[in-house]
Amino acid sequence: MNSYDEPTLQAMKNVAYNLGEDKSATFFARDTQIVDAHSATSAVEILPIEIALEKYEWLRKLSYSLVSADQDSYVEEVANNPANLGYFIRVRAGEKVVLPIYTCYLIDSSRFTQCTHNIVIAEEGSEFHLISGCTSNVHAESGRHIGVSEFFIHDNAIVTSTMVHSWGKEVEVYPRTAAYVGKNGTFVSSYVALGSVKSVQMDPKAIIKEGGLGEFYSVIYAPEGSVFDVGSTALLEGEGASTQMISRVVSNGGHVLTRGKIIGEKSGGRGTMACNGLLLSDKGFIHAIPELVANNPNLELSHEASVGMISKDELAYLMASGIEEDRAKSLIIEGFLDLHIPSLPEYLQRQINALVEETKVFDTI
Amino acid sequence: MNTNILDIANLHVAVGDKEIIKGIDLSIKKGEVHVLFGPNGSGKSTLLCAIMQLPGYTITEGSVHIHDTDTAELTTDAIANLGVGMSFQYPPKIKGVTLRRFLDSISQSRDLHSSIAALNMEPFLERELNVGFSGGELKRAEILKLYAQSPDLLLIDEPESGVDIENITVISNAINTILQKESPMASRERSALIITHTGNILSTVHADVGHVFMDGKIICTGNPLDIMEDIKKGGFSGCIQCIANHKEKQ
Ligand SMILES: Nc1ncnc2c1ncn2[C@@H]1O[C@H](COP(=O)(O)OP(=O)(O)OP(=O)(O)O)[C@@H](O)[C@H]1O
Ligand SMILES: [Mg+2]
């Protein structure tokens, strides 16, 4: 096993990358250096993207097919980056991998731009759970992380992808994620960001085929000085395709745009969207932008959004039982952010909850 | 030494610009249980909310003392921590916070096993606080909250409204337990102010003093069972008549 210094271990811990935990495969990169990429099971293949692209000719066709290399300046920067940092993960047909696959990107040097390109393939009928942590070391306050991720989820496959961010105050983050979800496939994307960052801008997309399901969850705590522009887009391309988007956002001075877009194409498509925001301070704002596009009459698409402050009645009720004001607010906020993600395995949900518990920085309320 | 847990003197309370409580004097001794009767909208809940200094209730005149401490400058949590617990008439839902989490936050590691069992609340511990609770479940959860807080003064707002007969017994027994009713009067530390419409609770919970509350004032004080009998016979209009007759005699 590799040995890591104390700040690195702490950074890893902040994104749930626990060395002791059982994993089916791991990938860990510091700045542009891949420190660890190995799999404990033949069901999971994990390789540095550079090696995988050399090894598999077919992969070159998939590369930048979901996220176009000229989509925007950030993707261009990744596509042209000489470091060719990234991972390739493939889970073989029919394999149900119980233990999670952990990946972690760490920005170790200040003012460093980390470009990554990941390709994840779930072969037909496979199932696995990916947890990706992205973080910066305490001494690396500034930097940029630009991550392109392409998910190919074949028919009847199930993939949950949980992305946990923990950054320094001056870090800018531009994830570019897209997923293809085959017939009756499932893609569950969860995003957790509970701390400081300069800005995060992302809008992961899923193209969902017949009977497929795409779920998007995000839990965001935006402190003062942070800017989040976070959305998700689902294209219901097949009959009976469905999607669910839920986001919970707390702004304590941070600027938050929370978007959701569902585009229905074929009959039987269903989509729901719920965005709830809690605004703690008048220094911040929350702007919810839900969009529904129906190109077929036989669709059920709906959204609900709410933005408000902590309810005075709830606060008074808790205080009337002897809980002091700050503690009562924390309880309400934690409860608000406690999102139950039905498609996640129980142990993963527990881990996320523990993470929320550990990384919460509500002291500035 | 003042043995009163609660002393209210000439209390006036406004909600917004409207005066709801129009001058009340009320003292509750250690170990005493008082009940408040009164028609809808007379200001009973407002009185309890004002004692807790909940937001929106402004004390415009008079004072409230708990254990001899003037509460005028205190926040709601500080008042609670003087030893006051309030069972709400309409408790709010708190999403994402389980009943267990809430109880843990207020119980100061008191063992609640037997109280949870007595109130049949085990199935609700992992539920979000008050979310989707039925009328009776809400009331039981509120009483369980009082167990957890273990206050010296219980303010209980209509413990039996919307509750079926069996659950009224469960709730009444629980209130008796909190009030240490099995101990002799002299050794009881806890007191209560209970709002009741029906008086049903009085068949199990012994009350020492009854008050009739009307239009923001206490118009009559006496034996709670006698008062309840009179209200059952003549309604609250009977009380008004009775007071009028009384005044004439004087
Ligand atoms: N927030 C408020 N805004 C306006 N009026 C209020 C408010 N809160 C209470 N009131 C008014 O104060 C009066 C007393 O209300 P309160 O809830 O104290 O009555 P109550 O005696 O507890 O009645 P009930 O038996 O129906 O519970 C009512 O007329 C009510 O409408
Ligand atoms: Mg009332």
Tab-separated table of C-alpha atoms in Angstrom, chain B residues 18-236:
chain	number	residue	atom	x	y	z
B	18	LYS	CA	-54.134	43.492	18.418
B	19	GLU	CA	-54.268	43.095	22.174
B	20	ILE	CA	-55.193	39.472	22.916
B	21	ILE	CA	-54.311	39.093	26.620
B	22	LYS	CA	-55.823	41.944	28.562
B	23	GLY	CA	-54.399	41.857	32.054
B	24	ILE	CA	-53.844	38.521	33.765
B	25	ASP	CA	-52.609	37.593	37.217
B	26	LEU	CA	-51.774	33.954	37.779
B	27	SER	CA	-49.458	32.149	40.170
B	28	ILE	CA	-48.700	28.441	40.215
B	29	LYS	CA	-47.074	26.836	43.252
B	30	LYS	CA	-44.609	24.014	43.156
B	31	GLY	CA	-46.538	20.733	42.707
B	32	GLU	CA	-49.790	22.394	41.614
B	33	VAL	CA	-51.770	21.627	38.497
B	34	HIS	CA	-53.949	24.370	37.017
B	35	VAL	CA	-56.371	24.018	34.132
B	36	LEU	CA	-57.591	26.729	31.791
B	37	PHE	CA	-61.067	26.520	30.302
B	38	GLY	CA	-62.253	28.952	27.698
B	39	PRO	CA	-63.973	29.326	24.340
B	40	ASN	CA	-62.166	29.252	20.982
B	41	GLY	CA	-60.189	32.372	20.303
B	42	SER	CA	-60.232	33.597	23.894
B	43	GLY	CA	-56.428	33.746	24.040
B	44	LYS	CA	-55.468	30.548	25.909
B	45	SER	CA	-52.758	29.459	23.477
B	46	THR	CA	-51.568	33.049	23.227
B	47	LEU	CA	-50.917	33.023	26.976
B	48	LEU	CA	-48.695	29.935	26.721
B	49	CYS	CA	-46.869	31.310	23.675
B	50	ALA	CA	-46.272	34.596	25.498
B	51	ILE	CA	-44.836	32.777	28.529
B	52	MET	CA	-42.336	31.120	26.143
B	53	GLN	CA	-41.724	34.474	24.382
B	54	LEU	CA	-42.343	32.904	20.992
B	55	PRO	CA	-41.813	35.320	18.095
B	56	GLY	CA	-44.866	37.386	17.215
B	57	TYR	CA	-46.159	37.630	20.782
B	58	THR	CA	-45.375	40.967	22.359
B	59	ILE	CA	-45.712	41.556	26.068
B	60	THR	CA	-46.925	45.160	26.225
B	61	GLU	CA	-47.406	45.370	29.984
B	62	GLY	CA	-46.883	43.294	33.100
B	63	SER	CA	-44.401	40.543	33.862
B	64	VAL	CA	-43.722	36.819	33.916
B	65	HIS	CA	-41.449	35.264	36.531
B	66	ILE	CA	-40.270	31.657	36.460
B	67	HIS	CA	-38.665	30.502	39.713
B	68	ASP	CA	-38.433	34.199	40.671
B	69	THR	CA	-36.541	35.061	37.469
B	70	ASP	CA	-38.006	37.844	35.346
B	71	THR	CA	-38.170	36.444	31.798
B	72	ALA	CA	-38.592	39.809	30.058
B	73	GLU	CA	-35.076	39.861	28.601
B	74	LEU	CA	-34.749	36.134	28.001
B	75	THR	CA	-34.833	34.225	24.719
B	76	THR	CA	-37.165	31.274	24.220
B	77	ASP	CA	-34.437	28.662	24.761
B	78	ALA	CA	-33.304	30.403	27.943
B	79	ILE	CA	-36.869	30.333	29.276
B	80	ALA	CA	-37.115	26.629	28.423
B	81	ASN	CA	-33.854	26.075	30.250
B	82	LEU	CA	-35.266	27.702	33.385
B	83	GLY	CA	-37.377	24.538	33.470
B	84	VAL	CA	-40.386	25.184	31.264
B	85	GLY	CA	-41.698	22.744	28.680
B	86	MET	CA	-44.545	23.416	26.309
B	87	SER	CA	-46.664	20.917	24.459
B	88	PHE	CA	-47.864	22.787	21.374
B	89	GLN	CA	-51.428	22.815	20.109
B	90	TYR	CA	-50.092	22.814	16.539
B	91	PRO	CA	-46.486	21.596	16.465
B	92	PRO	CA	-44.690	22.330	13.180
B	93	LYS	CA	-43.219	19.625	10.941
B	94	ILE	CA	-39.433	19.506	10.868
B	95	LYS	CA	-38.230	17.751	7.752
B	96	GLY	CA	-35.136	15.581	7.826
B	97	VAL	CA	-34.908	15.622	11.632
B	98	THR	CA	-35.993	12.316	13.086
B	99	LEU	CA	-37.938	12.128	16.334
B	100	ARG	CA	-34.971	10.183	17.767
B	101	ARG	CA	-32.522	12.928	16.777
B	102	PHE	CA	-34.768	15.567	18.317
B	103	LEU	CA	-35.148	13.639	21.569
B	104	ASP	CA	-31.375	13.090	21.712
B	105	SER	CA	-30.883	16.836	21.367
B	106	ILE	CA	-33.073	17.690	24.330
B	107	SER	CA	-32.949	14.726	26.705
B	108	GLN	CA	-29.455	15.295	28.130
B	109	SER	CA	-29.020	11.531	27.930
B	110	ARG	CA	-32.005	10.724	30.135
B	111	ASP	CA	-33.174	7.182	29.583
B	112	LEU	CA	-36.433	7.417	27.659
B	113	HIS	CA	-37.060	3.729	26.996
B	114	SER	CA	-39.988	3.321	29.358
B	115	SER	CA	-41.601	6.626	28.356
B	116	ILE	CA	-41.311	5.761	24.669
B	117	ALA	CA	-42.956	2.423	25.397
B	118	ALA	CA	-45.663	3.974	27.590
B	119	LEU	CA	-46.629	6.358	24.796
B	120	ASN	CA	-46.336	3.688	22.056
B	121	MET	CA	-43.845	5.835	20.195
B	122	GLU	CA	-41.225	3.219	19.162
B	123	PRO	CA	-42.511	3.052	15.573
B	124	PHE	CA	-42.047	6.798	15.171
B	125	LEU	CA	-38.466	7.226	16.324
B	126	GLU	CA	-36.976	7.117	12.831
B	127	ARG	CA	-39.766	9.221	11.315
B	128	GLU	CA	-39.245	12.873	10.525
B	129	LEU	CA	-40.461	15.009	13.399
B	130	ASN	CA	-44.228	15.575	13.186
B	131	VAL	CA	-44.228	14.890	9.441
B	132	GLY	CA	-47.361	12.952	8.577
B	133	PHE	CA	-48.167	12.305	12.261
B	134	SER	CA	-51.884	11.853	12.937
B	135	GLY	CA	-53.628	14.098	15.480
B	136	GLY	CA	-53.178	11.591	18.292
B	137	GLU	CA	-49.586	10.830	17.300
B	138	LEU	CA	-48.735	14.532	17.389
B	139	LYS	CA	-50.053	14.826	20.933
B	140	ARG	CA	-48.175	11.716	22.086
B	141	ALA	CA	-44.967	13.024	20.514
B	142	GLU	CA	-45.442	16.343	22.333
B	143	ILE	CA	-45.864	14.582	25.669
B	144	LEU	CA	-42.796	12.434	24.928
B	145	LYS	CA	-40.918	15.672	24.302
B	146	LEU	CA	-41.900	16.802	27.819
B	147	TYR	CA	-40.537	13.556	29.258
B	148	ALA	CA	-37.267	14.192	27.448
B	149	GLN	CA	-37.050	17.782	28.694
B	150	SER	CA	-38.223	16.912	32.159
B	151	PRO	CA	-39.248	20.498	33.011
B	152	ASP	CA	-40.481	21.884	36.340
B	153	LEU	CA	-43.401	23.650	34.684
B	154	LEU	CA	-45.429	21.945	31.981
B	155	LEU	CA	-47.500	24.102	29.660
B	156	ILE	CA	-49.832	21.715	27.876
B	157	ASP	CA	-52.095	23.012	25.134
B	158	GLU	CA	-55.145	20.806	24.603
B	159	PRO	CA	-53.618	17.388	25.145
B	160	GLU	CA	-56.861	15.591	24.341
B	161	SER	CA	-58.243	17.373	21.290
B	162	GLY	CA	-58.476	15.046	18.318
B	163	VAL	CA	-57.438	12.062	20.451
B	164	ASP	CA	-59.465	8.857	20.825
B	165	ILE	CA	-60.515	7.557	24.262
B	166	GLU	CA	-57.756	4.964	24.598
B	167	ASN	CA	-55.089	7.475	23.708
B	168	ILE	CA	-56.526	10.027	26.123
B	169	THR	CA	-55.842	7.456	28.842
B	170	VAL	CA	-52.318	6.878	27.516
B	171	ILE	CA	-51.653	10.622	27.455
B	172	SER	CA	-53.246	11.302	30.846
B	173	ASN	CA	-51.223	8.517	32.463
B	174	ALA	CA	-48.076	9.896	30.908
B	175	ILE	CA	-48.840	13.379	32.237
B	176	ASN	CA	-49.424	11.901	35.684
B	177	THR	CA	-46.075	10.134	35.538
B	178	ILE	CA	-44.237	13.317	34.578
B	179	LEU	CA	-46.054	15.152	37.370
B	180	GLN	CA	-44.954	12.472	39.863
B	181	LYS	CA	-48.559	11.925	40.863
B	182	GLU	CA	-47.630	8.712	42.677
B	183	SER	CA	-45.607	10.771	45.177
B	184	PRO	CA	-47.225	12.684	48.021
B	185	MET	CA	-48.156	16.286	47.241
B	186	ALA	CA	-45.440	17.823	49.415
B	187	SER	CA	-42.635	16.046	47.564
B	188	ARG	CA	-43.864	16.869	44.053
B	189	GLU	CA	-41.515	19.204	42.254
B	190	ARG	CA	-43.428	19.714	39.041
B	191	SER	CA	-46.346	21.921	38.161
B	192	ALA	CA	-48.542	22.263	35.121
B	193	LEU	CA	-50.836	24.643	33.310
B	194	ILE	CA	-53.137	22.612	31.107
B	195	ILE	CA	-55.532	23.989	28.527
B	196	THR	CA	-58.581	21.820	28.052
B	197	HIS	CA	-61.817	22.250	26.146
B	198	THR	CA	-63.573	19.096	27.090
B	199	GLY	CA	-62.076	18.559	30.526
B	200	ASN	CA	-61.840	14.855	29.605
B	201	ILE	CA	-58.337	14.741	30.923
B	202	LEU	CA	-59.565	15.627	34.425
B	203	SER	CA	-60.954	12.137	34.949
B	204	THR	CA	-57.353	10.883	35.128
B	205	VAL	CA	-55.197	13.923	35.811
B	206	HIS	CA	-56.001	15.546	39.127
B	207	ALA	CA	-56.021	19.325	38.865
B	208	ASP	CA	-55.867	21.634	41.882
B	209	VAL	CA	-57.150	24.884	40.429
B	210	GLY	CA	-59.366	25.770	37.467
B	211	HIS	CA	-59.663	29.087	35.626
B	212	VAL	CA	-62.180	30.300	33.107
B	213	PHE	CA	-60.581	32.355	30.410
B	214	MET	CA	-62.588	34.713	28.291
B	215	ASP	CA	-61.666	37.494	25.942
B	216	GLY	CA	-58.122	37.691	27.205
B	217	LYS	CA	-58.968	37.639	30.882
B	218	ILE	CA	-59.401	35.149	33.694
B	219	ILE	CA	-62.998	35.715	34.752
B	220	CYS	CA	-63.353	32.969	37.322
B	221	THR	CA	-61.103	30.752	39.435
B	222	GLY	CA	-62.177	27.763	41.509
B	223	ASN	CA	-62.421	24.011	41.859
B	224	PRO	CA	-61.752	22.596	38.388
B	225	LEU	CA	-64.364	19.846	38.560
B	226	ASP	CA	-67.069	22.304	39.686
B	227	ILE	CA	-66.140	24.682	36.886
B	228	MET	CA	-66.274	21.849	34.367
B	229	GLU	CA	-69.708	20.785	35.606
B	230	ASP	CA	-71.021	24.337	35.238
B	231	ILE	CA	-69.580	24.694	31.734
B	232	LYS	CA	-71.107	21.354	30.735
B	233	LYS	CA	-74.505	22.548	31.950
B	234	GLY	CA	-74.563	26.153	30.857
B	235	GLY	CA	-71.730	26.549	28.395
B	236	PHE	CA	-69.394	29.531	28.505
